[in-house]
Amino acid sequence: MNSIALKMHAPTPARKVAFLGLGVMGYPMAGHLAQAGHQVTVYNRTTSKSIAWCEEYTGAGAIKHAETPRAAAHQAELVFCCVGNDNDLAQVTLGADGAFAGMAPGSVFVDHTTASASVARELYGAAKNLGLHFVDAPVSGGQAGAQNGMLTVMCGGDQAAFDQAQPVAMAFSKAFTRLGESGAGQLAKMVNQICIAGLVQGLSEAIAFGQQAGLDMVQVLDVIGKGAAQSWQLDNRGKTMVADKFDFGFAVDWMRKDLGLVLDEAKRNGARLPVTALVDQFYADVQHMGGQRWDTSSLIKRLR
Ligand code: NAP
């Protein structure tokens, strides 16, 4: 179970929607759509999760689960999706059982997976050929953001498709913003991950230094968190890093996937990312330490 916090939903007309991928993120996101009064059909590769989701939200209205992405997408005005990577996304969209085969012309596919900008553009083109719309819409805010319905969503795609998705997606979002043409959402998410890589390494070095110097780092973080060193990472991860707790949050494996996308894109566009490339290798060290599923703040473990 991945329960959601109650959120006040602005009244929007009930829409027929589908949600593909009930993982750490997708499960509560789909839950917010149901609680906002939309008719939600879910699909998950492992069916037991779809069944558990339907049991949990049975009081929320017209909900059901389907056996394939195609069946879930049938008659949906909007199809939301949050799976792992480029390959997973291709598997749930394309082919005989893929969502595109079940979607009606004019309907919109909104992808919340963190994937490459190139797969977003390819699927945008494939959707367009079928008379469908595709919006790339990766998210920031983590599991807590998904559970609280407070995700920040970065979108790329046509304005008209974005306009259809935005009021519905506000069920699980704090901000849902179009940043440009197809691929722009994924590129913005890469910018986000570049920021986080440097921030977490800086915070790791600061905390390891302070502990080595014999300071009370909980107190120090309280003080410097009110000054120019403040960040979301410091506020939300600083004290758990001091306490050596990493069994929650955004997994190192996912971060390496994301930094791989960033470094590939930088090869294409010529951007120089020396610190990001180094931090990617530091995360490889954490994986070798057994930290594949640890939170990204476990970067500090290399320094202890
Ligand atoms: P997760 O818990 O591992 O869930 C992945 C979901 O995708 C599961 O429902 C899984 O189905 C499904 N899936 C994977 N491969 C599939 C395939 N080939 N065909 C059909 N379904 C497939 O991952 P998550 O943490 O929710 O993350 C999902 C995406 O959001 C990732 O791109 C991640 O980078 C991004 N993201 C995550 C966070 C976070 O804090 N977790 C934050 C921001 C962004 P099964 O249940 O059958 O395995």
XYZ file of C-alpha atoms and ligand atoms in Angstrom:
352
model
C 0.000 0.000 0.000
C 1.174 3.497 -0.856
C -1.553 5.630 0.711
C -2.202 9.238 -0.183
C -2.785 12.284 1.976
C -6.160 13.991 1.679
C -6.016 16.913 -0.737
C -8.670 19.555 -1.408
C -9.474 19.057 -5.083
C -10.641 22.029 -7.139
C -13.886 20.994 -8.836
C -13.235 19.809 -12.426
C -15.688 17.918 -14.632
C -15.264 14.147 -14.180
C -13.176 12.760 -17.038
C -12.568 9.230 -18.288
C -8.885 8.557 -17.692
C -6.416 5.672 -17.576
C -3.267 5.288 -15.492
C -0.467 2.911 -16.540
C 2.169 1.895 -13.957
C 1.271 1.700 -10.270
C 4.771 1.958 -8.804
C 5.981 4.113 -5.932
C 4.883 7.196 -7.889
C 2.021 5.990 -10.085
C 0.007 4.294 -7.325
C -0.658 7.473 -5.297
C -0.923 9.669 -8.432
C -3.717 7.448 -9.764
C -5.255 7.551 -6.273
C -5.507 11.346 -6.400
C -7.237 11.150 -9.801
C -9.829 8.770 -8.336
C -10.344 10.953 -5.258
C -10.847 13.994 -7.502
C -13.865 12.177 -8.966
C -12.464 11.022 -12.315
C -13.350 7.623 -13.790
C -10.011 5.827 -13.586
C -9.004 2.559 -15.267
C -5.582 1.370 -14.109
C -3.109 -1.028 -15.688
C -0.071 -2.507 -13.956
C 2.223 -5.210 -15.360
C 1.969 -7.071 -12.033
C -1.806 -7.440 -11.717
C -1.829 -7.886 -7.934
C -0.986 -4.176 -7.580
C -3.951 -3.168 -9.771
C -6.222 -5.304 -7.612
C -4.830 -3.789 -4.403
C -5.279 -0.290 -5.870
C -8.922 -0.968 -6.808
C -9.577 -2.329 -3.303
C -8.035 0.751 -1.716
C -9.973 3.266 -3.848
C -13.201 1.334 -4.172
C -15.110 4.112 -2.375
C -13.817 6.796 -4.737
C -16.234 6.106 -7.609
C -16.049 4.511 -11.040
C -12.712 2.732 -10.961
C -11.534 -0.522 -12.525
C -8.430 -2.276 -13.772
C -7.517 -3.669 -17.178
C -5.255 -6.502 -18.309
C -3.346 -4.574 -20.995
C -2.380 -0.943 -21.639
C -4.563 -1.089 -24.752
C -7.641 -2.159 -22.789
C -7.011 0.484 -20.107
C -6.669 3.222 -22.742
C -9.865 2.232 -24.587
C -12.316 5.185 -24.439
C -10.049 7.214 -22.130
C -9.831 10.935 -22.888
C -6.488 11.096 -21.095
C -3.976 8.293 -20.521
C -1.432 8.960 -17.760
C 1.665 6.803 -17.407
C 4.584 6.417 -14.981
C 6.889 3.469 -15.729
C 10.652 3.041 -15.337
C 12.624 3.973 -18.461
C 12.608 4.374 -22.260
C 12.161 0.653 -22.961
C 9.295 0.291 -20.505
C 7.614 3.304 -22.043
C 7.897 1.823 -25.547
C 6.410 -1.436 -24.240
C 3.305 0.197 -22.753
C 2.662 2.549 -25.693
C 3.496 0.613 -28.887
C 2.556 -2.791 -30.326
C -0.704 -4.704 -30.441
C -1.364 -4.438 -26.688
C 0.104 -0.947 -26.307
C -1.965 2.043 -25.229
C -1.754 3.797 -28.612
C -3.639 0.887 -30.207
C -6.572 1.445 -27.842
C -6.756 5.243 -27.791
C -9.392 7.192 -29.718
C -8.314 9.989 -32.095
C -7.930 13.297 -30.258
C -7.127 11.707 -26.898
C -3.963 12.641 -24.979
C -1.160 10.456 -23.583
C 0.646 12.131 -20.647
C 3.922 10.468 -19.729
C 5.346 11.011 -16.225
C 8.280 8.592 -16.649
C 11.741 10.155 -16.468
C 12.926 9.185 -19.944
C 15.045 10.576 -22.776
C 13.973 13.608 -24.796
C 14.503 11.521 -27.937
C 11.985 8.813 -26.937
C 9.522 11.592 -26.053
C 9.900 13.095 -29.532
C 9.626 9.661 -31.211
C 6.415 8.850 -29.339
C 5.060 12.342 -30.013
C 5.568 11.623 -33.749
C 4.087 8.113 -33.548
C 1.065 9.470 -31.664
C 0.570 12.275 -34.168
C 0.506 9.761 -37.060
C -2.409 8.046 -35.305
C -4.291 11.296 -34.610
C -3.289 11.179 -30.907
C -1.410 13.649 -28.691
C 1.651 12.983 -26.525
C 2.880 15.198 -23.678
C 6.173 14.430 -21.901
C 5.628 15.349 -18.248
C 8.328 14.075 -15.847
C 7.880 14.922 -12.192
C 9.868 16.203 -9.231
C 8.876 15.910 -5.585
C 9.492 12.226 -4.881
C 7.267 9.694 -3.165
C 6.104 12.252 -0.588
C 5.132 14.676 -3.362
C 3.118 11.935 -5.079
C 1.387 10.925 -1.834
C 0.545 14.540 -0.931
C -0.545 15.389 -4.488
C 2.111 18.105 -4.605
C 4.337 17.149 -7.535
C 6.092 19.665 -9.746
C 5.538 18.607 -13.357
C 7.619 19.783 -16.329
C 5.845 19.405 -19.676
C 6.687 19.410 -23.365
C 4.261 19.112 -26.274
C 1.455 20.937 -28.066
C -0.320 23.697 -26.152
C -3.813 22.312 -26.896
C -2.925 18.840 -25.547
C -1.288 20.371 -22.488
C -4.430 22.462 -21.885
C -6.556 19.306 -21.850
C -4.271 17.552 -19.372
C -3.459 20.368 -16.958
C -6.757 20.735 -15.006
C -7.004 16.968 -14.496
C -3.329 16.531 -13.562
C -3.657 19.217 -10.875
C -5.209 16.404 -8.797
C -1.634 15.265 -8.027
C 0.366 18.411 -8.818
C 1.463 21.592 -7.090
C 2.624 23.000 -10.438
C 2.037 21.614 -13.947
C 3.822 23.793 -16.471
C 4.484 23.674 -20.212
C 8.094 24.542 -20.993
C 8.124 24.121 -24.778
C 7.730 21.666 -27.628
C 7.926 17.885 -27.329
C 10.991 16.848 -25.278
C 11.159 20.111 -23.317
C 9.721 18.462 -20.194
C 12.407 15.761 -20.201
C 15.135 18.338 -20.847
C 13.895 20.422 -17.889
C 13.935 17.311 -15.678
C 17.584 16.811 -16.707
C 18.328 20.372 -15.566
C 16.663 19.459 -12.253
C 18.848 16.340 -11.863
C 22.050 18.269 -12.690
C 21.175 20.676 -9.841
C 20.476 17.806 -7.444
C 23.714 15.921 -8.228
C 25.876 18.904 -7.297
C 23.728 19.875 -4.313
C 23.808 16.419 -2.727
C 27.575 16.075 -3.173
C 28.075 19.534 -1.614
C 25.814 18.662 1.312
C 27.612 15.330 1.780
C 31.019 16.998 1.942
C 29.700 19.682 4.330
C 28.163 17.181 6.762
C 31.149 14.801 6.645
C 33.482 17.766 7.266
C 31.390 19.075 10.183
C 31.202 15.652 11.830
C 34.947 15.163 11.388
C 35.441 18.566 13.048
C 33.355 17.444 16.040
C 30.444 19.841 15.474
C 26.830 19.083 16.440
C 25.681 18.850 12.834
C 21.957 18.795 13.672
C 22.373 22.184 15.307
C 24.632 23.463 12.514
C 22.068 22.438 9.855
C 19.311 24.252 11.783
C 21.422 27.411 11.736
C 22.781 27.350 8.186
C 19.375 26.249 6.890
C 18.203 29.767 7.755
C 20.989 31.298 5.672
C 22.297 31.175 2.104
C 23.120 27.437 2.231
C 19.430 26.522 2.557
C 18.035 24.035 0.014
C 15.305 21.402 -0.269
C 18.039 18.772 0.102
C 19.343 20.361 3.307
C 15.836 20.787 4.770
C 14.605 17.294 3.874
C 17.735 15.143 3.833
C 20.358 16.871 6.009
C 19.385 15.374 9.373
C 18.781 11.885 7.964
C 22.266 12.037 6.426
C 23.697 12.944 9.845
C 21.795 9.954 11.299
C 23.009 7.648 8.463
C 19.433 6.785 7.356
C 18.864 6.026 3.677
C 16.076 3.422 3.504
C 13.548 5.768 1.848
C 13.228 8.280 -0.990
C 14.646 8.354 -4.508
C 16.774 5.305 -5.315
C 20.415 5.516 -6.428
C 19.614 3.217 -9.389
C 17.032 5.732 -10.633
C 19.496 8.592 -10.189
C 22.131 6.768 -12.264
C 19.509 6.173 -14.968
C 18.696 9.894 -14.932
C 22.348 11.017 -14.963
C 22.941 8.633 -17.893
C 20.170 10.451 -19.794
C 21.739 13.804 -18.838
C 25.251 12.826 -19.975
C 23.945 11.376 -23.274
C 22.064 14.589 -23.958
C 25.135 16.685 -23.092
C 27.151 14.705 -25.664
C 24.569 15.713 -28.248
C 24.236 19.389 -27.325
C 27.889 20.021 -26.385
C 27.234 21.147 -22.775
C 30.134 20.536 -20.373
C 29.136 18.805 -17.120
C 32.359 17.979 -15.238
C 30.833 17.812 -11.738
C 27.735 15.891 -12.875
C 29.928 13.304 -14.627
C 32.000 12.884 -11.466
C 28.959 12.581 -9.187
C 27.563 9.943 -11.559
C 30.719 7.896 -10.882
C 30.364 8.537 -7.127
C 26.858 7.042 -7.382
C 28.415 4.028 -9.150
C 30.586 3.632 -6.021
C 27.434 3.662 -3.864
C 25.897 0.966 -6.076
C 29.024 -1.155 -5.527
C 28.584 -0.653 -1.780
C 25.154 -2.328 -2.117
C 23.207 0.929 -2.194
C 21.185 0.458 -5.390
C 17.884 1.143 -3.585
C 19.226 3.588 -0.982
C 18.101 7.200 -1.188
C 20.298 9.539 -3.272
C 21.498 11.282 -0.095
C 23.575 8.108 0.577
C 26.329 9.810 -1.449
C 27.780 10.758 1.963
C 28.522 7.086 2.682
C 31.576 7.236 0.372
C 33.071 9.875 2.685
C 32.711 7.960 5.950
P 8.789 1.829 -9.476
O 8.221 1.882 -8.111
O 9.903 0.884 -9.765
O 7.564 1.513 -10.476
C 7.768 1.292 -11.844
C 6.427 0.969 -12.465
O 6.611 0.730 -13.864
C 5.781 -0.298 -11.900
O 4.390 -0.123 -11.914
C 6.201 -1.368 -12.914
O 5.330 -2.472 -12.964
C 6.098 -0.563 -14.194
N 6.908 -1.124 -15.276
C 8.257 -1.198 -15.334
N 8.641 -1.762 -16.485
C 7.515 -2.060 -17.164
C 7.257 -2.651 -18.419
N 8.260 -3.049 -19.228
N 5.962 -2.811 -18.815
C 4.965 -2.391 -18.001
N 5.139 -1.825 -16.797
C 6.405 -1.658 -16.389
O 9.284 3.274 -9.973
P 8.853 4.722 -9.438
O 9.681 5.072 -8.256
O 7.367 4.809 -9.368
O 9.413 5.613 -10.649
C 8.734 5.664 -11.890
C 9.354 6.759 -12.752
O 9.284 8.018 -12.065
C 10.838 6.529 -13.064
O 11.113 6.971 -14.376
C 11.556 7.394 -12.033
O 12.836 7.818 -12.486
C 10.587 8.563 -11.937
N 10.644 9.299 -10.653
C 10.647 8.620 -9.471
C 10.702 9.340 -8.284
C 10.735 8.633 -6.933
O 10.987 9.309 -5.916
N 10.471 7.335 -6.858
C 10.760 10.741 -8.307
C 10.736 11.397 -9.530
C 10.674 10.665 -10.705
P 5.514 -3.724 -11.946
O 4.751 -3.369 -10.715
O 4.953 -4.872 -12.679
O 7.007 -3.870 -11.703
